Amino acid sequence: AQKITQTQPGMFVQEKEAVTLDCTYDTSDPSYGLFWYKQPSSGEMIFLIYQGSYDQQNATEGRYSLNFQKARKSANLVISASQLGDSAMYFCAMREGPRRDDKIIFGKGTRLHILP
Amino acid sequence: DAGVTQSPTHLIKTRGQQVTLRCSPKSGHDTVSWYQQALGQGPQFIFQYYEEEERQRGNFPDRFSGHQFPNYSSELNVNALLLGDSALYLCASSANTGVETQYFGPGTRLLVL
């Protein structure tokens, strides 16, 4: 069974609109971490945001926020006021376990296209 | 402050050959993880090194091996290359303490012919 599911292979969004990228995860471990990464066409993975399973507040980093719904095992990424430079692949990932050296599992990604 | 660096950027090999990829972690980071990203897929975890030892390994055969040096840099070695080893190989570094983030390098694109 997939541990990380990103159901949107591709999305087209008008510039300046808000974007929500979906991510659901599957784990029985009470301690885990959730990450979002951006991968432009150059290939480099850029860290965007992190949410720990015990964090009470949703994580935010500038225009990025993580809508963490623990009971639904959902960790959607919200990008406010999208920009042309946001066009890229976006990956949701999970560290399953409490230790920093626990493996990180990635989803298959969502390709986001921002339209001018 | 230099980020994660990887070399070479591109590499072409033939089946059966061996390859070594290199990674220097971000300043202040002591842990290095390696990932394989096939075209159109998310990265797959290969292994992680800390204190010069492999402490976690993904579902990859023994043809994939690694090493970490005292300066925290790392190498990924792949023996007996197969066509299916063609991929982007990403190195990520992190610190064992403090804020939990993992920073990736630009990757090495390996093509096996």
Short mmCIF file of N, CA and C in Angstrom, two decimals, chain A residues 47 50 100, chain B residues 95 97-102:
data_model
loop_
_atom_site.label_atom_id
_atom_site.label_comp_id
_atom_site.label_asym_id
_atom_site.label_seq_id
_atom_site.Cartn_x
_atom_site.Cartn_y
_atom_site.Cartn_z
N PHE A 47 13.40 22.39 -0.15
CA PHE A 47 12.57 22.21 1.03
C PHE A 47 11.63 23.40 1.20
N TYR A 50 7.73 21.93 6.94
CA TYR A 50 7.74 20.70 7.74
C TYR A 50 6.66 20.78 8.82
N ARG A 100 15.25 10.88 13.77
CA ARG A 100 15.67 11.63 12.59
C ARG A 100 16.22 10.72 11.51
N ALA B 95 21.13 17.98 9.81
CA ALA B 95 21.84 17.99 11.09
C ALA B 95 21.15 17.03 12.03
N THR B 97 20.73 17.45 15.09
CA THR B 97 20.03 18.19 16.15
C THR B 97 19.43 19.45 15.54
N GLY B 98 18.60 20.12 16.31
CA GLY B 98 18.04 21.37 15.84
C GLY B 98 16.83 21.16 14.94
N VAL B 99 16.56 22.15 14.14
CA VAL B 99 15.38 22.12 13.27
C VAL B 99 15.50 20.97 12.28
N GLU B 100 14.41 20.25 12.12
CA GLU B 100 14.45 19.08 11.24
C GLU B 100 14.16 19.48 9.81
N THR B 101 15.19 19.69 9.05
CA THR B 101 15.04 19.92 7.62
C THR B 101 16.13 19.15 6.91
N GLN B 102 15.85 18.77 5.70
CA GLN B 102 16.79 18.01 4.90
C GLN B 102 16.99 18.78 3.61
#
